[in-house]
PDB file of C-alpha atoms in Angstrom:
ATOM      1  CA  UNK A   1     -96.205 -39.400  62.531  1.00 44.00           C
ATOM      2  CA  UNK A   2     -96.586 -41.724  59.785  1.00 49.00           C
ATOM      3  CA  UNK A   3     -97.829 -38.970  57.553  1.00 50.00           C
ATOM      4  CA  UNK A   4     -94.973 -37.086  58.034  1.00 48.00           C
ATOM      5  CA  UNK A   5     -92.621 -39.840  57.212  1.00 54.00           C
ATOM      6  CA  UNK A   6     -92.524 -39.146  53.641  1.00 52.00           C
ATOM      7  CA  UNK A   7     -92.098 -35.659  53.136  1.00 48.00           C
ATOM      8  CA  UNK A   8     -89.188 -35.520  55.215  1.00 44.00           C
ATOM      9  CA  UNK A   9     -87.841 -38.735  52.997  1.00 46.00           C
ATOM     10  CA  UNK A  10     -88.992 -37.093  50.109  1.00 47.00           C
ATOM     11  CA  UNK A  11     -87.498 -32.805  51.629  1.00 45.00           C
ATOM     12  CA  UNK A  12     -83.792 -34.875  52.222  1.00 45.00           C
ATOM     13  CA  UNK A  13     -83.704 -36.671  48.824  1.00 45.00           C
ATOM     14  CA  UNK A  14     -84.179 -33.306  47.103  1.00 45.00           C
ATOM     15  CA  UNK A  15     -81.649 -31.791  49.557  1.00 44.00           C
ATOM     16  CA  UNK A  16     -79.432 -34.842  48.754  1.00 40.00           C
ATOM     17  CA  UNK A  17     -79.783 -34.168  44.693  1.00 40.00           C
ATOM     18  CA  UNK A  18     -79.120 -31.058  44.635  1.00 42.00           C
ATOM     19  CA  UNK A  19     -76.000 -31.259  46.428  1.00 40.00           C
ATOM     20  CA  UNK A  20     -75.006 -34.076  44.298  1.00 40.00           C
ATOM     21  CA  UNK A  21     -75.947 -31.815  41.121  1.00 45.00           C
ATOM     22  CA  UNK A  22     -73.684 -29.101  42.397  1.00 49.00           C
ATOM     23  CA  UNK A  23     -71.282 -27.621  40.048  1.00 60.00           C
ATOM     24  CA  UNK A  24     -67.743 -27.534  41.007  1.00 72.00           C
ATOM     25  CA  UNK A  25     -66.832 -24.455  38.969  1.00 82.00           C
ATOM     26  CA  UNK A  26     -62.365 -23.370  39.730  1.00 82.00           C
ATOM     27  CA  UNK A  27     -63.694 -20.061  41.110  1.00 80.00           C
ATOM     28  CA  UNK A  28     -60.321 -19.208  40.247  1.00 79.00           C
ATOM     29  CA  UNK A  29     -60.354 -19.663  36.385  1.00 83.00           C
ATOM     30  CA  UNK A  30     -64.426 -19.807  35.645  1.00 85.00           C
ATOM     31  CA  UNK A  31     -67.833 -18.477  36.901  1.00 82.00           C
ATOM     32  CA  UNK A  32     -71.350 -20.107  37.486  1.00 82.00           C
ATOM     33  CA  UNK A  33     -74.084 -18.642  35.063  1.00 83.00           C
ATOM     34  CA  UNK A  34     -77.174 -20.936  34.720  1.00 82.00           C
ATOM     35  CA  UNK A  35     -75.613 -24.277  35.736  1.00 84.00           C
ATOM     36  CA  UNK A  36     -72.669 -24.301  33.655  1.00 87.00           C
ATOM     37  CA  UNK A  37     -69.261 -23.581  34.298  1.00 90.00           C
ATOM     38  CA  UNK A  38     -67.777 -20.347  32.541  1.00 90.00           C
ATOM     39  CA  UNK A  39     -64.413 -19.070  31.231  1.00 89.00           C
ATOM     40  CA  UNK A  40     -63.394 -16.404  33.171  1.00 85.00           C
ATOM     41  CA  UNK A  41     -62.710 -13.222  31.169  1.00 85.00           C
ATOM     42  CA  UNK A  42     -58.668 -12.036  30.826  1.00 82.00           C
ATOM     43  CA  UNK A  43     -58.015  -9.058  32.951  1.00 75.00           C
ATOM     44  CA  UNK A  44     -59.302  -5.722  31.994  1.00 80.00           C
ATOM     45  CA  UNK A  45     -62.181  -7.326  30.517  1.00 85.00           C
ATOM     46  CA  UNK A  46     -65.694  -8.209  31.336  1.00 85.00           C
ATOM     47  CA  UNK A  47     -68.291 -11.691  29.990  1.00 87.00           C
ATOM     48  CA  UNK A  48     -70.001  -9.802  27.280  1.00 87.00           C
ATOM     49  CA  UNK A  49     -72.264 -12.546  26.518  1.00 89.00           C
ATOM     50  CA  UNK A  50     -72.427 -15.570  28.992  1.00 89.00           C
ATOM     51  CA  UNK A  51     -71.304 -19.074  27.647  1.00 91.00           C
ATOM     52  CA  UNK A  52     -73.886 -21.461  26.272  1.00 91.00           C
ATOM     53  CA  UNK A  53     -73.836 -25.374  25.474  1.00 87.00           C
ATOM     54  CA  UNK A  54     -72.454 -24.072  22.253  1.00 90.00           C
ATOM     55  CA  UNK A  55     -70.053 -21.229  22.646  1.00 91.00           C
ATOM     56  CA  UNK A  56     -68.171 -20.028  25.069  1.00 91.00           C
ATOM     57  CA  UNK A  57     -68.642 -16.435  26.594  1.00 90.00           C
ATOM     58  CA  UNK A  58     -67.755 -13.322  24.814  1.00 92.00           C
ATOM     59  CA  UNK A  59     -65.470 -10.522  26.465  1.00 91.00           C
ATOM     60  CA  UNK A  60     -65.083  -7.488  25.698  1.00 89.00           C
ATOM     61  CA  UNK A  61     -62.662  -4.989  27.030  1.00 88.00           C
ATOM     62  CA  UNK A  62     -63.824  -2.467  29.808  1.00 85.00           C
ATOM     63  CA  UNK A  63     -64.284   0.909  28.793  1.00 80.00           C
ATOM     64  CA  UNK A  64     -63.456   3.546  31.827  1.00 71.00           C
ATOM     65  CA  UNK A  65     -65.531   3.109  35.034  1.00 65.00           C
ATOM     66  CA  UNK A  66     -68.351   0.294  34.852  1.00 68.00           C
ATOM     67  CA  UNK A  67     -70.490  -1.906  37.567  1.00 67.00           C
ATOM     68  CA  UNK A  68     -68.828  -5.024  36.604  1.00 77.00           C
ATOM     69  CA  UNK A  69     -66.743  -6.590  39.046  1.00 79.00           C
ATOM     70  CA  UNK A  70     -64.334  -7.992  36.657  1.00 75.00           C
ATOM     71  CA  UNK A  71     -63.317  -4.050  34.833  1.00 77.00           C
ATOM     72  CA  UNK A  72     -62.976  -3.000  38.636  1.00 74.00           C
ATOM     73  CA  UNK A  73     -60.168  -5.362  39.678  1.00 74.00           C
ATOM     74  CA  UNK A  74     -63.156  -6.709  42.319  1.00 80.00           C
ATOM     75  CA  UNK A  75     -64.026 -10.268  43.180  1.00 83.00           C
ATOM     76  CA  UNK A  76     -67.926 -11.356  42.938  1.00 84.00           C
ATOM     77  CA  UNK A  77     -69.397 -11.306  46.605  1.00 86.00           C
ATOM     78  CA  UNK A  78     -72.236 -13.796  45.701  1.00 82.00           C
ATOM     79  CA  UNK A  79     -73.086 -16.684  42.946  1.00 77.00           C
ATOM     80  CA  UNK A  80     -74.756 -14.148  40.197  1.00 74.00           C
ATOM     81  CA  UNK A  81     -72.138 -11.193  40.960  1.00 79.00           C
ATOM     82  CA  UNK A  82     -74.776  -8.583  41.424  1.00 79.00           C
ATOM     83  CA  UNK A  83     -72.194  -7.834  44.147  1.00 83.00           C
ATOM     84  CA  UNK A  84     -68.803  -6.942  44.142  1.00 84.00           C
ATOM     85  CA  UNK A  85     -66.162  -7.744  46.649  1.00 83.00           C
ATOM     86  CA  UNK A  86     -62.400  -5.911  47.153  1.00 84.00           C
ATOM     87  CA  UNK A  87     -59.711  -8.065  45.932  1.00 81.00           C
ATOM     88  CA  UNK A  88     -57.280  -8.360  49.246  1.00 83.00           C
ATOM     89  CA  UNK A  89     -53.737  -7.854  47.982  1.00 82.00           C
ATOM     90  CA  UNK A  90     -51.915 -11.469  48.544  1.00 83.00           C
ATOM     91  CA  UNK A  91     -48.294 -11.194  49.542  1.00 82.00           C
ATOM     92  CA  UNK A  92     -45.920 -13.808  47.913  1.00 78.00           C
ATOM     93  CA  UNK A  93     -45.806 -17.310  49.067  1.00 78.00           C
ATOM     94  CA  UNK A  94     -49.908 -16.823  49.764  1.00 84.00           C
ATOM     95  CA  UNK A  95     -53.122 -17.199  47.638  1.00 83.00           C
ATOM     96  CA  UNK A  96     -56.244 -15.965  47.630  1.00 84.00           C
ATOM     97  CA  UNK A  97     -59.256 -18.482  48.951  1.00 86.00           C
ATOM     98  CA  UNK A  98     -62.719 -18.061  49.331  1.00 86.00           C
ATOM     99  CA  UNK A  99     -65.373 -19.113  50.998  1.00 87.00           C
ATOM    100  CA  UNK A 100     -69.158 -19.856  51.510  1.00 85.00           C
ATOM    101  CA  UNK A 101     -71.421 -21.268  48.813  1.00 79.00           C
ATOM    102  CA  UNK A 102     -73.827 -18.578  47.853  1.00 80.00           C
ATOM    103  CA  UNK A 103     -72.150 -15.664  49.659  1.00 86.00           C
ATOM    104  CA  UNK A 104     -68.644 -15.400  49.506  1.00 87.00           C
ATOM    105  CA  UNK A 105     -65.697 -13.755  51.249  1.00 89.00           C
ATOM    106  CA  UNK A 106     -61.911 -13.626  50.647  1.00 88.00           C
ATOM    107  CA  UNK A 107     -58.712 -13.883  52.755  1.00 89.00           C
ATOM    108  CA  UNK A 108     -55.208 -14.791  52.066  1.00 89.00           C
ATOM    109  CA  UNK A 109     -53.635 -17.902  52.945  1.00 87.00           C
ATOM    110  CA  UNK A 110     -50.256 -19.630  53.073  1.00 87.00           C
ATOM    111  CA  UNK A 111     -49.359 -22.175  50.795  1.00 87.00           C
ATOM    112  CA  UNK A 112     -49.340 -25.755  52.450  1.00 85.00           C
ATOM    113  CA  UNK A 113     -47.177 -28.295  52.510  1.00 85.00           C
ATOM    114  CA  UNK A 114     -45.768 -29.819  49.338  1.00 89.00           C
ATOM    115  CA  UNK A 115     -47.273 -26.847  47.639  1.00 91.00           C
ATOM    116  CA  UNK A 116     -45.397 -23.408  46.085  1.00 90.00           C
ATOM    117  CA  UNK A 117     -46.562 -19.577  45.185  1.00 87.00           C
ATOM    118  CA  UNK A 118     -46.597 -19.753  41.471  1.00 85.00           C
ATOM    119  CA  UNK A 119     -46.063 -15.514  40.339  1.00 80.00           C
ATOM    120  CA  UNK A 120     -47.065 -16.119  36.931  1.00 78.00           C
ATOM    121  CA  UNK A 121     -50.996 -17.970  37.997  1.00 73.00           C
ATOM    122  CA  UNK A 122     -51.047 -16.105  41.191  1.00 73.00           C
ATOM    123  CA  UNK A 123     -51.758 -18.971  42.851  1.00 79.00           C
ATOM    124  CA  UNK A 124     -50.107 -22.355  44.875  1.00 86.00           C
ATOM    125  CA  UNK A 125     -49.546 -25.212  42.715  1.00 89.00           C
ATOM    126  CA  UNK A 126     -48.228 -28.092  43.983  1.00 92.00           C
ATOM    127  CA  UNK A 127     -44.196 -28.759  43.913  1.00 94.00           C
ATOM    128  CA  UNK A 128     -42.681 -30.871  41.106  1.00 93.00           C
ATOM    129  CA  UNK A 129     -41.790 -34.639  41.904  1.00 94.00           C
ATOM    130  CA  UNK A 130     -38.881 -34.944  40.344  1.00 94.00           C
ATOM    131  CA  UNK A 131     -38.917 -38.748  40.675  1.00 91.00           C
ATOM    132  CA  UNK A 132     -42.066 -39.178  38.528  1.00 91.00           C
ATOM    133  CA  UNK A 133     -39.968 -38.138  36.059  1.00 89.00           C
ATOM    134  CA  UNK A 134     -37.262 -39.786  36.446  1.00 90.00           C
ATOM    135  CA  UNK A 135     -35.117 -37.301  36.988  1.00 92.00           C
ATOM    136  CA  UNK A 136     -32.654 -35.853  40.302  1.00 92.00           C
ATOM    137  CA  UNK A 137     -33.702 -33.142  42.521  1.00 93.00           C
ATOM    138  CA  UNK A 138     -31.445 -30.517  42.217  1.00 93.00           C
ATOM    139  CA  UNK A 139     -33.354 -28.150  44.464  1.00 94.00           C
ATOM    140  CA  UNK A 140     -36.182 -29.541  46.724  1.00 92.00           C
ATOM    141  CA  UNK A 141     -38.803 -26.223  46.534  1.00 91.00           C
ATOM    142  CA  UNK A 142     -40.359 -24.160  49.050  1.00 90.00           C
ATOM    143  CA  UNK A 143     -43.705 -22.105  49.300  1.00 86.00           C
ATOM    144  CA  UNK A 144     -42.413 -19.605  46.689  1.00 86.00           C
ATOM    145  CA  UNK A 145     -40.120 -21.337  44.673  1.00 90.00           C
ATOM    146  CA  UNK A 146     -40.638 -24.820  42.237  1.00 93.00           C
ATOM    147  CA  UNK A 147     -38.272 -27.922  42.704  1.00 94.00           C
ATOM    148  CA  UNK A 148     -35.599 -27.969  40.275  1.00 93.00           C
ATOM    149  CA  UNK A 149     -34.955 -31.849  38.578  1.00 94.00           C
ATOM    150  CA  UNK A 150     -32.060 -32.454  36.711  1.00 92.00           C
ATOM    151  CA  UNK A 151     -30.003 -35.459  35.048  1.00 87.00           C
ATOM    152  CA  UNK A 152     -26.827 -37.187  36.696  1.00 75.00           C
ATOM    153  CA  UNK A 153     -23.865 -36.805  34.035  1.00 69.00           C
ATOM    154  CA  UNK A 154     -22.615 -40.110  33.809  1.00 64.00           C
ATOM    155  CA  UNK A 155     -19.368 -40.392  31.713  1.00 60.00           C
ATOM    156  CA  UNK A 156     -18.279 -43.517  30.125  1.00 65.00           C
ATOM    157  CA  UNK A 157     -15.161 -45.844  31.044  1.00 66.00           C
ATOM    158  CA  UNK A 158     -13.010 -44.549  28.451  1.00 69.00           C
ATOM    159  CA  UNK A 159     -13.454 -41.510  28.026  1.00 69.00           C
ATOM    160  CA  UNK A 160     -12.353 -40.792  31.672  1.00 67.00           C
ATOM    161  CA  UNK A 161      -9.650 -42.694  31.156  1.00 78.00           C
ATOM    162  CA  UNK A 162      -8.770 -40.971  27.950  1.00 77.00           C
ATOM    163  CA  UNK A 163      -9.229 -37.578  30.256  1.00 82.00           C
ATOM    164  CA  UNK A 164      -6.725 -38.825  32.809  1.00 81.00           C
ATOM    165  CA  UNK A 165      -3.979 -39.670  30.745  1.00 84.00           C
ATOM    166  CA  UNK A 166      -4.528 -36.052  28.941  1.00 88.00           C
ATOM    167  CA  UNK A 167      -4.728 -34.620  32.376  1.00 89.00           C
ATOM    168  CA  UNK A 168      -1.370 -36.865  33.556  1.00 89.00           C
ATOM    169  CA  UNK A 169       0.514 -35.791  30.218  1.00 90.00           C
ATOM    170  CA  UNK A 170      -0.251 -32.638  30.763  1.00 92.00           C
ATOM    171  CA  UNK A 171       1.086 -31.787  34.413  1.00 93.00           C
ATOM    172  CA  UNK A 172       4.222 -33.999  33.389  1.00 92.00           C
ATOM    173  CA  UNK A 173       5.027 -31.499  30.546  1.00 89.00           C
ATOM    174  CA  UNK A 174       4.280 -28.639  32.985  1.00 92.00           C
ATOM    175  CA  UNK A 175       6.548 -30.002  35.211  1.00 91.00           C
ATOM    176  CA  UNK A 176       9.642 -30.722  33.004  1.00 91.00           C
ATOM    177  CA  UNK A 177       8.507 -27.334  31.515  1.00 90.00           C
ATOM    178  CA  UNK A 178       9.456 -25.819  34.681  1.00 90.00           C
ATOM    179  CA  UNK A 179      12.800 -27.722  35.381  1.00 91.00           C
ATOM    180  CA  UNK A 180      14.170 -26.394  31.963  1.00 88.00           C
ATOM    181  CA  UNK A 181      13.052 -23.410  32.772  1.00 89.00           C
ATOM    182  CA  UNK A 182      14.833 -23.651  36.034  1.00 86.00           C
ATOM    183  CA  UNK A 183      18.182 -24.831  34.530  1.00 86.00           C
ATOM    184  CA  UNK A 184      18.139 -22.389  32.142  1.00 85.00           C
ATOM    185  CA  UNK A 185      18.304 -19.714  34.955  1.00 84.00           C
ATOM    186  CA  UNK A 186      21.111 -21.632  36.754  1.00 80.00           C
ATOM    187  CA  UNK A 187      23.234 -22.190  33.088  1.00 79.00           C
ATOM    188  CA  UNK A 188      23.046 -18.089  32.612  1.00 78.00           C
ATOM    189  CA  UNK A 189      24.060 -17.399  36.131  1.00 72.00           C
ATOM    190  CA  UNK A 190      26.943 -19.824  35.991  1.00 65.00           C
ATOM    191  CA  UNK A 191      29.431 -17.777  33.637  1.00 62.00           C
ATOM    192  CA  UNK A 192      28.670 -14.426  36.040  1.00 61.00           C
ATOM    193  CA  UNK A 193      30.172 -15.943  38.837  1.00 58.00           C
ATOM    194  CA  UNK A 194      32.620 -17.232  37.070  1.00 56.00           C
ATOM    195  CA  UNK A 195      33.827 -14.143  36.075  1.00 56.00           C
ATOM    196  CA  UNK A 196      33.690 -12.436  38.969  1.00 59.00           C
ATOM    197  CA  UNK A 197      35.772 -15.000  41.056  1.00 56.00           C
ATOM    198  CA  UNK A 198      38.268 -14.869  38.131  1.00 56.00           C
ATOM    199  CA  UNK A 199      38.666 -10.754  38.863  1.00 54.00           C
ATOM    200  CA  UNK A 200      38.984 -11.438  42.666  1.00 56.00           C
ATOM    201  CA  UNK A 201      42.082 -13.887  42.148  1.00 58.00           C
ATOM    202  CA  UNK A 202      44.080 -10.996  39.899  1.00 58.00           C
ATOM    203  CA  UNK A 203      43.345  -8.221  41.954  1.00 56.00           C
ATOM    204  CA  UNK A 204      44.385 -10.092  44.910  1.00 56.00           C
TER     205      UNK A 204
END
């Protein structure tokens, strides 16, 4: 029993470090290739030559039907994409997520809370704090739509009072604008009746 002591100690420190060494590649933006993190190719192309320490990979653009995953819309089904997986079609306010560690599969899932559908990364990001910015929130955000921040327009002291006595002259000369207006009606109407009273006393 004693013996066996130290190659389990020795089987769950290696199981240990390797877990710890790990990469954490964004499935979403790079691929694994020999321990390091990669770039993923734009759309329509396909990793030419792998990344390096040095350089990064080298696309090149697919040319009619080919076995990579990437020229075939496809999503890699394991870690060295000898296998290619369909890409579900995501319907807005979801994202694509995947799962396992050496062989993967893909489903589409909502976007959680405090989280939105970005259209233009295809995926959730989370929703703008408007506060860390000091700034108002004009519209809070849901799962397909950002927050919207704005400023509070603040005037100052005078310059509303400078708009109220504009505003105050200007309905006064409205007003008096009408009452001439109105007296001018009444003045024209005055010598018609006038007249006509003065026919009715000399035909009577």
């Amino acid at each position: 029993m004693d013996k066996v002591k130290p190659y389990v100690i020795l089987f769950a420190t290696g199981c240990v470090l390797s877990m710890c060494m790990a990469l954490d590649c964004n499935w979403k933006t790079q691929y694994e290739y020999k321990g390091r993190c990669c770039k993923t190719c734009p759309s329509g192309e396909f990793p030419k030559q792998h990344c390096s320490e040095n350089s990064p990979s080298v696309c090149e653009k697919c040319k009619g039907k080919s076995d990579h995953c990437f020229c075939n819309n496809a999503l890699c089904e394991n870690v060295d994409c000898s296998k290619c997986s369909t890409n579900p079609q995501c319907k807005q306010g979801e994202e694509l997520k995947r799962t396992g560690s050496f062989k993967f599969g893909y489903n589409c899932g909502v976007c959680t809370n405090q989280t939105y559908y970005s259209e233009k990364d295809k995926m959730c990001k989370p929703i703008k704090d408007c506060s860390e910015i000091g700034m108002l929130v004009i519209f809070r955000g849901n799962r397909t739509h950002n927050a919207l921040c704005g400023y509070q327009v603040s005037y100052p002291n005078d310059l509303v009072t400078h708009i109220g006595v504009v505003m105050g002259l200007v309905i006064t000369g409205l007003a008096c604008l009408a009452i001439l207006i109105y007296l001018c009606i009444q003045r024209t109407r005055e010598p018609r009746t006038k007249k006509r009273h003065i026919l009715d006393t000399t035909e009577t």
